[in-house]
Coordinates of C-alpha atoms in Angstrom, one line a residue:
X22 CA -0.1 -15.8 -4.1
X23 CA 3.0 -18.5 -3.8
X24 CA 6.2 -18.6 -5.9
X25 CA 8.6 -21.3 -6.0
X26 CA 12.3 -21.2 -5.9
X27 CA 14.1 -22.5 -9.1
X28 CA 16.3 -25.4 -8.8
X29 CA 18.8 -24.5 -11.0
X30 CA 20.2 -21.3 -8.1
X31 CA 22.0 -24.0 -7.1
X32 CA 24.7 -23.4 -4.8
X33 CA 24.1 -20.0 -4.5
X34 CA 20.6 -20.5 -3.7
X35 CA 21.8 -23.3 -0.9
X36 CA 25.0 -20.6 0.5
X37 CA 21.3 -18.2 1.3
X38 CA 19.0 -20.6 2.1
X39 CA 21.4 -22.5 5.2
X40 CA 22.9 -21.5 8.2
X41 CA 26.4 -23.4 9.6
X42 CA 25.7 -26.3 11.5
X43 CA 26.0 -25.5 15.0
X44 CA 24.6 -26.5 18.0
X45 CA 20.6 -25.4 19.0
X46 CA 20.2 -21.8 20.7
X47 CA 17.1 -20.3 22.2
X48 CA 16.8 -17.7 19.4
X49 CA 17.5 -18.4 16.1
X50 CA 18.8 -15.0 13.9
X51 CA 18.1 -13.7 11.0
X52 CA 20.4 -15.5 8.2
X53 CA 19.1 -14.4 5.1
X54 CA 17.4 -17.4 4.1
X55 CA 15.3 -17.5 1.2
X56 CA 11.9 -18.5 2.0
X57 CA 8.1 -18.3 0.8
X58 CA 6.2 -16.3 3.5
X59 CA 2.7 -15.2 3.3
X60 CA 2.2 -12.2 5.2
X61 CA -1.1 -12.3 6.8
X62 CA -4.3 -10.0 5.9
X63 CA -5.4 -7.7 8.6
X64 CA -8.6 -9.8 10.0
X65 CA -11.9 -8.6 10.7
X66 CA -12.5 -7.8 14.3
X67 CA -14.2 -11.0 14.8
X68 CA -12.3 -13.6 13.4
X69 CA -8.7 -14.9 15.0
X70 CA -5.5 -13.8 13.3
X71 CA -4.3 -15.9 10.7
X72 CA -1.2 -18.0 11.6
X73 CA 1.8 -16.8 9.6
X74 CA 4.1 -19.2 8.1
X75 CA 6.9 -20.0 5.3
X76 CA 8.6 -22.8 3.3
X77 CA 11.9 -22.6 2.1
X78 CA 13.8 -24.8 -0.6
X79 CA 16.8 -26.5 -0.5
X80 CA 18.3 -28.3 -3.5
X81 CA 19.5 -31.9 -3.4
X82 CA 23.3 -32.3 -5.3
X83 CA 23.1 -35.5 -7.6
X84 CA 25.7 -38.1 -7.3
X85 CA 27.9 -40.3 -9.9
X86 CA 25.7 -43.0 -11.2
X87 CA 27.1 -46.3 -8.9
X88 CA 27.4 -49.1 -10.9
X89 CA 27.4 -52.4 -9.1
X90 CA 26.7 -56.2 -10.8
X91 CA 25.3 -54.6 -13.7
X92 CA 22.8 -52.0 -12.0
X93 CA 22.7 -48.9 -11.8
X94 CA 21.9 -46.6 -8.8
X95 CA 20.7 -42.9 -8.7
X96 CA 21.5 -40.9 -5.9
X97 CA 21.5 -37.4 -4.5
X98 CA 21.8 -35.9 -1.3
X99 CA 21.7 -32.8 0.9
X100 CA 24.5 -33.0 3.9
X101 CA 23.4 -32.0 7.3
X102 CA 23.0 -28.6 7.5
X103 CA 21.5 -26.1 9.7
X104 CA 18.2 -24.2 9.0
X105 CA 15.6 -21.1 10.6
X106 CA 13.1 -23.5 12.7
X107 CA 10.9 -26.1 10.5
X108 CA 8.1 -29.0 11.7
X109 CA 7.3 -30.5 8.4
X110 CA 9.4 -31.9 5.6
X111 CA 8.7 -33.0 1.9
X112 CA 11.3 -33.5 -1.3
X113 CA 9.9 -32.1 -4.0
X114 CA 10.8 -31.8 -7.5
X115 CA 9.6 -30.0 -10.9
X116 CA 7.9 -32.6 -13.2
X117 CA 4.5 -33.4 -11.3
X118 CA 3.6 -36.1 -14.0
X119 CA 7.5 -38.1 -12.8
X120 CA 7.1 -40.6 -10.2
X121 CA 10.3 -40.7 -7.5
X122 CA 11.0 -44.7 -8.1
X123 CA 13.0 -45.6 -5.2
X124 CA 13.4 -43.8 -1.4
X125 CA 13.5 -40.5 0.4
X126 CA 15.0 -40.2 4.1
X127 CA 15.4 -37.5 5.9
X128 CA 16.8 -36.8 9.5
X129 CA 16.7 -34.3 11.9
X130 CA 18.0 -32.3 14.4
X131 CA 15.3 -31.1 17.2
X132 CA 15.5 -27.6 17.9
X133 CA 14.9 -28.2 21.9
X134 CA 18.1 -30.8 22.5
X135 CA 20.2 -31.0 19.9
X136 CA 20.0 -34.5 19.6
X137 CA 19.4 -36.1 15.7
X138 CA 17.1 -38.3 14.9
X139 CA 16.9 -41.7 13.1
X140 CA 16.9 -41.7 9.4
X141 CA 13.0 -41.6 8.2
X142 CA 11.1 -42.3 5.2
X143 CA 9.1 -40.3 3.0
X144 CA 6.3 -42.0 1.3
X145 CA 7.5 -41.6 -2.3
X146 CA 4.1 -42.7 -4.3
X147 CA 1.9 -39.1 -3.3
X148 CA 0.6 -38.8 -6.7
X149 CA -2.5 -40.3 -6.4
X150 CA -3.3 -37.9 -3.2
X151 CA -4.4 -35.1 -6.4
X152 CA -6.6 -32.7 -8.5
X153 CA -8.3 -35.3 -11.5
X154 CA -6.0 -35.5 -14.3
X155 CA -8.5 -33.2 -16.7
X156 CA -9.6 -30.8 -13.9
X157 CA -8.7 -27.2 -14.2
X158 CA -6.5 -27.6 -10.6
X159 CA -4.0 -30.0 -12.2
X160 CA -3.7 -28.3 -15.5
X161 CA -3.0 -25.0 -13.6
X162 CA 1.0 -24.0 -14.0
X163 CA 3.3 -23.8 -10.8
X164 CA 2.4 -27.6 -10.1
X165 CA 5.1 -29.6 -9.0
X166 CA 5.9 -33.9 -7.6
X167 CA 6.5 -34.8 -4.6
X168 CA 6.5 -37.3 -1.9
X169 CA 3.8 -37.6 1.4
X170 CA 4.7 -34.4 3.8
X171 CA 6.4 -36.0 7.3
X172 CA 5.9 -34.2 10.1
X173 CA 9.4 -33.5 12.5
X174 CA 8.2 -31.2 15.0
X175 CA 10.4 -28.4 16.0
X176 CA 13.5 -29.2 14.3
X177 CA 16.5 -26.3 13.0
X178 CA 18.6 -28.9 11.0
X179 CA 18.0 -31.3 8.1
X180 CA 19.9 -34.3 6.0
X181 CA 18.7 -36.0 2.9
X182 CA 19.4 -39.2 1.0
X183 CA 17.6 -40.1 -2.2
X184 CA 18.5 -43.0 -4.1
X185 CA 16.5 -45.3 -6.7
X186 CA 17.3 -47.6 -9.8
X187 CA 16.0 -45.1 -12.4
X188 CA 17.1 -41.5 -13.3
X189 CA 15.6 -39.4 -10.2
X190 CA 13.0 -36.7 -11.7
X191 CA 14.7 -33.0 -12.2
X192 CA 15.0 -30.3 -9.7
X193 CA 15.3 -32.3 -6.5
X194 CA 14.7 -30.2 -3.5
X195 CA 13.7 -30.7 0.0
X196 CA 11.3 -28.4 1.5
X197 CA 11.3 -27.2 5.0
X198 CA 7.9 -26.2 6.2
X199 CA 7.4 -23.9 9.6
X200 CA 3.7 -24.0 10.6
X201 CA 3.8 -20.9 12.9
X202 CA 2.2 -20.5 15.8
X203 CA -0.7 -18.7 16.9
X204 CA -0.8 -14.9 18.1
X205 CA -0.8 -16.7 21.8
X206 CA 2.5 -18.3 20.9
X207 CA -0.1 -21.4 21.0
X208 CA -0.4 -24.5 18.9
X209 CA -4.6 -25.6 19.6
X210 CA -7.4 -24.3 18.2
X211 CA -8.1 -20.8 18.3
X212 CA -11.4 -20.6 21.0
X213 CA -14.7 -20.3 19.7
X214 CA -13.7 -21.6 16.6
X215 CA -14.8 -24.8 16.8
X216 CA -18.1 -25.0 15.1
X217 CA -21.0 -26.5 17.5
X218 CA -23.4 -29.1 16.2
X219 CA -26.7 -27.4 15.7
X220 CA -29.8 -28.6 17.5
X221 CA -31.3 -30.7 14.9
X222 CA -33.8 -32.3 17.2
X223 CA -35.6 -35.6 16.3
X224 CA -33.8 -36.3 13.2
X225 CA -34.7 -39.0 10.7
X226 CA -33.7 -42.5 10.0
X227 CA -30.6 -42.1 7.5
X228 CA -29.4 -38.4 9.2
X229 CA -27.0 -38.1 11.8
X230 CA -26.2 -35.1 13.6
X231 CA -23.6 -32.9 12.5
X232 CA -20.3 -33.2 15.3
X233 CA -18.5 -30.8 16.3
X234 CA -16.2 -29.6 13.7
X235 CA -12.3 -27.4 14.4
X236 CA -13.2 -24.7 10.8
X237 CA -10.1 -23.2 9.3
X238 CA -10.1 -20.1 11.7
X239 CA -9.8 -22.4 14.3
X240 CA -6.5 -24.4 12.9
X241 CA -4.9 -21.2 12.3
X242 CA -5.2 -20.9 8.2
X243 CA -3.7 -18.5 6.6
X244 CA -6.5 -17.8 3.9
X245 CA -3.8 -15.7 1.8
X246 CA -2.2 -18.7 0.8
X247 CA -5.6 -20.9 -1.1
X248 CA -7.7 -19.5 -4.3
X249 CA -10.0 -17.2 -3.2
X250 CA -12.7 -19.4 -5.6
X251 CA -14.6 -22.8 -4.9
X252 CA -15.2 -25.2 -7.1
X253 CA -18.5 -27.2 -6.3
X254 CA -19.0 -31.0 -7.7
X255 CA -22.7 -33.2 -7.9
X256 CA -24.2 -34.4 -4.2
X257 CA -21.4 -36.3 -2.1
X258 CA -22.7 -40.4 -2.9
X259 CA -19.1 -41.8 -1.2
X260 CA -16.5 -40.8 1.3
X261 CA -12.9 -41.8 0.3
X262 CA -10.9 -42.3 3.8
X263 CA -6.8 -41.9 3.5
X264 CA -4.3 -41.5 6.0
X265 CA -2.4 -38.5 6.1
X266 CA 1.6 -40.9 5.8
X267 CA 2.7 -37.6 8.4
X268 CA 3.9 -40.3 10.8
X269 CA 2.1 -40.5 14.4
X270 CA 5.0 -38.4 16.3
X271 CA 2.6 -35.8 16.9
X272 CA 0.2 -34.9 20.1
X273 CA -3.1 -33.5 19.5
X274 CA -2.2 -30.6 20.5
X275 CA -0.2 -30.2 18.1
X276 CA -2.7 -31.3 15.1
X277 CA -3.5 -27.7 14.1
X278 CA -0.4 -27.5 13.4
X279 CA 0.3 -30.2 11.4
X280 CA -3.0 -29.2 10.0
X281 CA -0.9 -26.1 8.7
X282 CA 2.2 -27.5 7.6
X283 CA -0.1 -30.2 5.1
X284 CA -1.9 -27.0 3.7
X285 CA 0.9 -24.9 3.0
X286 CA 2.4 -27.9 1.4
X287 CA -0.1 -28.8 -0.5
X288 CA -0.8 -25.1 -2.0
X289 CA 3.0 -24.0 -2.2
X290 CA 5.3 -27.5 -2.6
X291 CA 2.6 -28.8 -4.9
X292 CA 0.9 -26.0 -6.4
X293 CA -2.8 -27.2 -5.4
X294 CA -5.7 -24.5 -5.4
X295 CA -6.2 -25.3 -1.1
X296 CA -5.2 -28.6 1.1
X297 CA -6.5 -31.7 -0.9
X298 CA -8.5 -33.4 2.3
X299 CA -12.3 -32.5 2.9
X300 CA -12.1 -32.9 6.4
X301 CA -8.9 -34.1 8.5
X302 CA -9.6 -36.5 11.9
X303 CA -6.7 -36.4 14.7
X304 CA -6.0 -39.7 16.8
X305 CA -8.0 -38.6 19.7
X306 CA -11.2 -37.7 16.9
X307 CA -11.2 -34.1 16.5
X308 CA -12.7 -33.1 13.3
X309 CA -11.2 -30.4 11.3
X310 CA -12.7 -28.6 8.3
X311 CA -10.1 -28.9 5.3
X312 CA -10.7 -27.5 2.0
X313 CA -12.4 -24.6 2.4
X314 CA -16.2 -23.7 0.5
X315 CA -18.5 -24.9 3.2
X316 CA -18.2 -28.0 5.1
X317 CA -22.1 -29.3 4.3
X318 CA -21.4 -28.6 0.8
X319 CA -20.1 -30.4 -2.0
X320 CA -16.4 -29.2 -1.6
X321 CA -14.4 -30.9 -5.0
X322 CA -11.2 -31.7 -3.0
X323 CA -7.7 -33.8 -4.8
X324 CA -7.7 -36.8 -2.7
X325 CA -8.3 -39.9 -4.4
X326 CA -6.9 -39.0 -8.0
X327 CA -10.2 -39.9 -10.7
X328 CA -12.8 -40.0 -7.9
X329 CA -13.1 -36.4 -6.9
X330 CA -16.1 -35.7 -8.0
X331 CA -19.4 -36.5 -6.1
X332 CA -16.9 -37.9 -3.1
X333 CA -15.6 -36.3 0.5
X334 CA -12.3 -36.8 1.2
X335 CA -10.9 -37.6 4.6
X336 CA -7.8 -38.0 6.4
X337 CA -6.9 -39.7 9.7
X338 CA -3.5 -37.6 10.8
X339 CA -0.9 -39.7 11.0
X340 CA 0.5 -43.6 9.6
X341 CA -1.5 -46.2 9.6
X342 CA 0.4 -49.6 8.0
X343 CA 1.6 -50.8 11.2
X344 CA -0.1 -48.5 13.6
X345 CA -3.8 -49.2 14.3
X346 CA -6.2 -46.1 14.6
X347 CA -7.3 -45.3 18.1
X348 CA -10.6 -46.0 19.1
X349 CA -11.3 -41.9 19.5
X350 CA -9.8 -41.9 16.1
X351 CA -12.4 -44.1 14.4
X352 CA -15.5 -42.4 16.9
X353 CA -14.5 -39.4 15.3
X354 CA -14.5 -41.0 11.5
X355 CA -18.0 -42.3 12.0
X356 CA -19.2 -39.0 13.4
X357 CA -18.2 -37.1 10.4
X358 CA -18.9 -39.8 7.6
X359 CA -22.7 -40.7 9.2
X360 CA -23.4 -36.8 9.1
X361 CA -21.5 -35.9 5.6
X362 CA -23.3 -39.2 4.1
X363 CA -26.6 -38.7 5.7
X364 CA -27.0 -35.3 4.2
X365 CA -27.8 -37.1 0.8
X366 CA -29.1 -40.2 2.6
X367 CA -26.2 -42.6 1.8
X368 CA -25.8 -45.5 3.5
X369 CA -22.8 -45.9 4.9
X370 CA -22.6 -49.7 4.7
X371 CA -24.0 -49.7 1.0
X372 CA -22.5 -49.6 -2.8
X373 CA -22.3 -46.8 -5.2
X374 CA -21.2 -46.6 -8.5
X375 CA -18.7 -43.9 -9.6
X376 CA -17.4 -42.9 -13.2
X377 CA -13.7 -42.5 -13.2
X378 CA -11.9 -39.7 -14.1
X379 CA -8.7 -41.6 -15.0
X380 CA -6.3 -43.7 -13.1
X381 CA -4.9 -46.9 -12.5
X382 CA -7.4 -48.8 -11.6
X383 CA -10.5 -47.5 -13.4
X384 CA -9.7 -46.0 -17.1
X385 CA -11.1 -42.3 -17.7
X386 CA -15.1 -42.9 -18.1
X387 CA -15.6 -45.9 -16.3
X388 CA -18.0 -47.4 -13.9
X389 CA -16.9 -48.1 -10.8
X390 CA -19.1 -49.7 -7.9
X391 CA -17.9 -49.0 -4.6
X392 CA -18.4 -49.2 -1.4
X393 CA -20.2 -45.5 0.0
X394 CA -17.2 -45.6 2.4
X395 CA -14.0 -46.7 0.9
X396 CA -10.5 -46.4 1.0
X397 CA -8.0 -44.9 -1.2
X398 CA -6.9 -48.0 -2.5
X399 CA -10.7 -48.6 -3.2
X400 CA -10.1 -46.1 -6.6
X401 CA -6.6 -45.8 -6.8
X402 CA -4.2 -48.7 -6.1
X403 CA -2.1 -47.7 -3.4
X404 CA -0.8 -48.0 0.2
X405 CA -3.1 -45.3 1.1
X406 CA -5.0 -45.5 3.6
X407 CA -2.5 -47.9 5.1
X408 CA -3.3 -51.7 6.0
X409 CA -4.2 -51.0 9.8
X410 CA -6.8 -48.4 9.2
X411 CA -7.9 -50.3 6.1
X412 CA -9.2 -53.4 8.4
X413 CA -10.8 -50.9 10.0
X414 CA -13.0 -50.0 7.3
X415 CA -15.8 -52.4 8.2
X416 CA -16.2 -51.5 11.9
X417 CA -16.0 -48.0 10.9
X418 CA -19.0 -48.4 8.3
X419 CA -21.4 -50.5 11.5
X420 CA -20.7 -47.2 13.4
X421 CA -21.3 -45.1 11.0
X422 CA -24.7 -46.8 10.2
X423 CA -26.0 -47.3 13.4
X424 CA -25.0 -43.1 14.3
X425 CA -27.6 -43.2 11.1
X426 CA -30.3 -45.6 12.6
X427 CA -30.2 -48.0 10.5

């Protein structure tokens, strides 16, 4: 289903996977590069084509160790060189248990003018975005670090700079995601595959009706890539909301897309069954279907490492430390988290208590009350989901309770 290029090809893997560095062209020819490419399936006659896509590796050279007033730095690097077209970037390396201490930039050139953009980080702590540490998904082999996916857009060249205080983790590579696009050479939903609310009538105090909801056919997923199985955990009691650390550079439009590029990093950089998220919100609150099994269902995603089980995992597209969420952006939230919670009656302005399945905050096995709608950082201490949308988090509960009727 996904193989992974070895780090140790070294510069003879790097000689196939680049092209010179030369200026942008309208078509981009076939240079040999070494990349992971799922082919699609022939579809039924009903459903859209999958979006075909790849991901190829490029490994980082390590540097001397710099010494300086009695530190030491770590560094290692990939020069600017010139690629087939990618939109979404991660460095990724072999030990998923090794934490990147320090930074990741990246910079790129865009495929349309040439020009280069500024250097940009990569949110190095992605850990806690996973499968829970004794859950069949992170055991499973072919699982590898890395940092938070940042999404480019249309970019055919790439530099990296890595540097930290500690020994960086083995088999540094960046990876160089192209989404595709779909069999209209188009980047939005595929039509009449959004799913439609259903006609619920007078509903009950505690329900909401279900929104309108982009399903995977409708981003463009490329159903090759996932395990064909689903894995199914208790009723959902809390939703865990994250931000996506993608950066906001994107339109909404172009969400499927990124919708894509997080998926097939998440199954082939990372080695996760599917894309961790539940669901997946744009900043103008479309609602997208993310790990696959049945969106009223209890889908077990990897989102908020420990707290996977009996829990929905969303993800607002985009960064949100500095950035606040649009208003669309949190309509959209409250849509979703007043349906998904009213299905079991959860209050979305109440507690629950969790048991932890291990992390940094809560030991394997303990209690954890919660609020029913919480952020990342709720389970897991982290950035996630990013101070701006974490104010947020109250408002977004009042409107997800009052969508309720209560």
């Amino acid at each position: 289903m996904r193989t992974f290029l070895a780090s140790s090809i070294g510069v003879a893997c790097a000689a196939l996977l680049t092209l010179p560095l030369a200026p942008p062209a309208a078509a981009h020819p076939d240079t040999g590069t070494r990349a992971r490419t799922t082919a699609p399936a022939r579809p039924a006659s009903s459903a859209p084509a999958p979006v075909p896509g790849s991901t190829a590796s490029l490994p980082l050279t390590s540097l001397p160790v710099a010494r300086a007033d009695g530190h030491e730095r770590y560094d290692a690097t990939l020069s600017r060189r010139g690629t087939k077209p990618f939109s979404l970037v991660g460095v990724v390396w072999d030990d998923p248990a090794r934490t990147l201490t320090g930074t990741a930039q990246v910079r790129v050139r865009d495929a349309a003018t040439g020009a280069w953009s500024a250097w940009r980080a990569l949110e190095t702590h992605n850990a806690e975005h996973a499968a829970d540490p004794e859950s069949r998904e992170a055991r499973a082999p072919g699982r590898h670090g890395g940092t938070a996916p940042l999404w480019t857009g249309a970019a055919d060249a790439v530099e990296v700079r890595v540097s930290g205080p500690a020994p960086l983790p083995a088999g540094l590579r960046i990876d160089l995601v192209d989404p595709g696009t779909d069999r209209r050479g188009a980047t939005n939903p595929v039509p009449g595959s959004v799913r439609p609310p259903a006609d619920q009538g007078s509903l009950p105090r505690g329900q909401a009706p279900e929104p309108a909801i982009v399903d995977r056919a409708g981003w463009g997923a490329d159903e090759n890539l996932r395990e064909s199985s689903f894995v199914y955990t208790g009723p959902v009691r809390a939703a865990f909301i994250h931000h996506s650390a993608s950066g906001n550079n994107y339109t909404c439009e172009e969400a499927p897309s990124v919708i894509r590029g997080i998926y097939r990093y998440h199954v082939e950089s990372n080695g996760w069954r599917d894309i961790g998220y539940n669901f997946l919100v744009d900043k103008c609150g479309t609602v997208y279907e993310g790990r696959a099994g049945g969106v009223a269902k209890p889908v077990m995603g990897a989102h908020t490492l420990g707290f996977n089980t009996d829990s929905t995992g969303i993800a607002l597209l985009g960064t949100y430390t500095d950035t606040e969420p649009s208003a669309a952006a949190l309509d959209g939230l409250a849509k979703l988290t007043a349906w998904k919670l009213g299905l079991n009656n959860m209050d979305p302005r109440g507690k629950v208590t969790l048991v932890s399945d291990g992390g940094n905050l809560y030991e394997k096995g303990e209690k954890a009350d919660l609020d029913v709608i919480s952020g990342h950082r709720d389970g897991f201490a982290t950035e996630c989901p990013g101070k701006s949308l974490y104010e947020k988090l109250g408002t977004l509960r009042s409107k997800a309770a009052a969508l309720q009727g209560r």
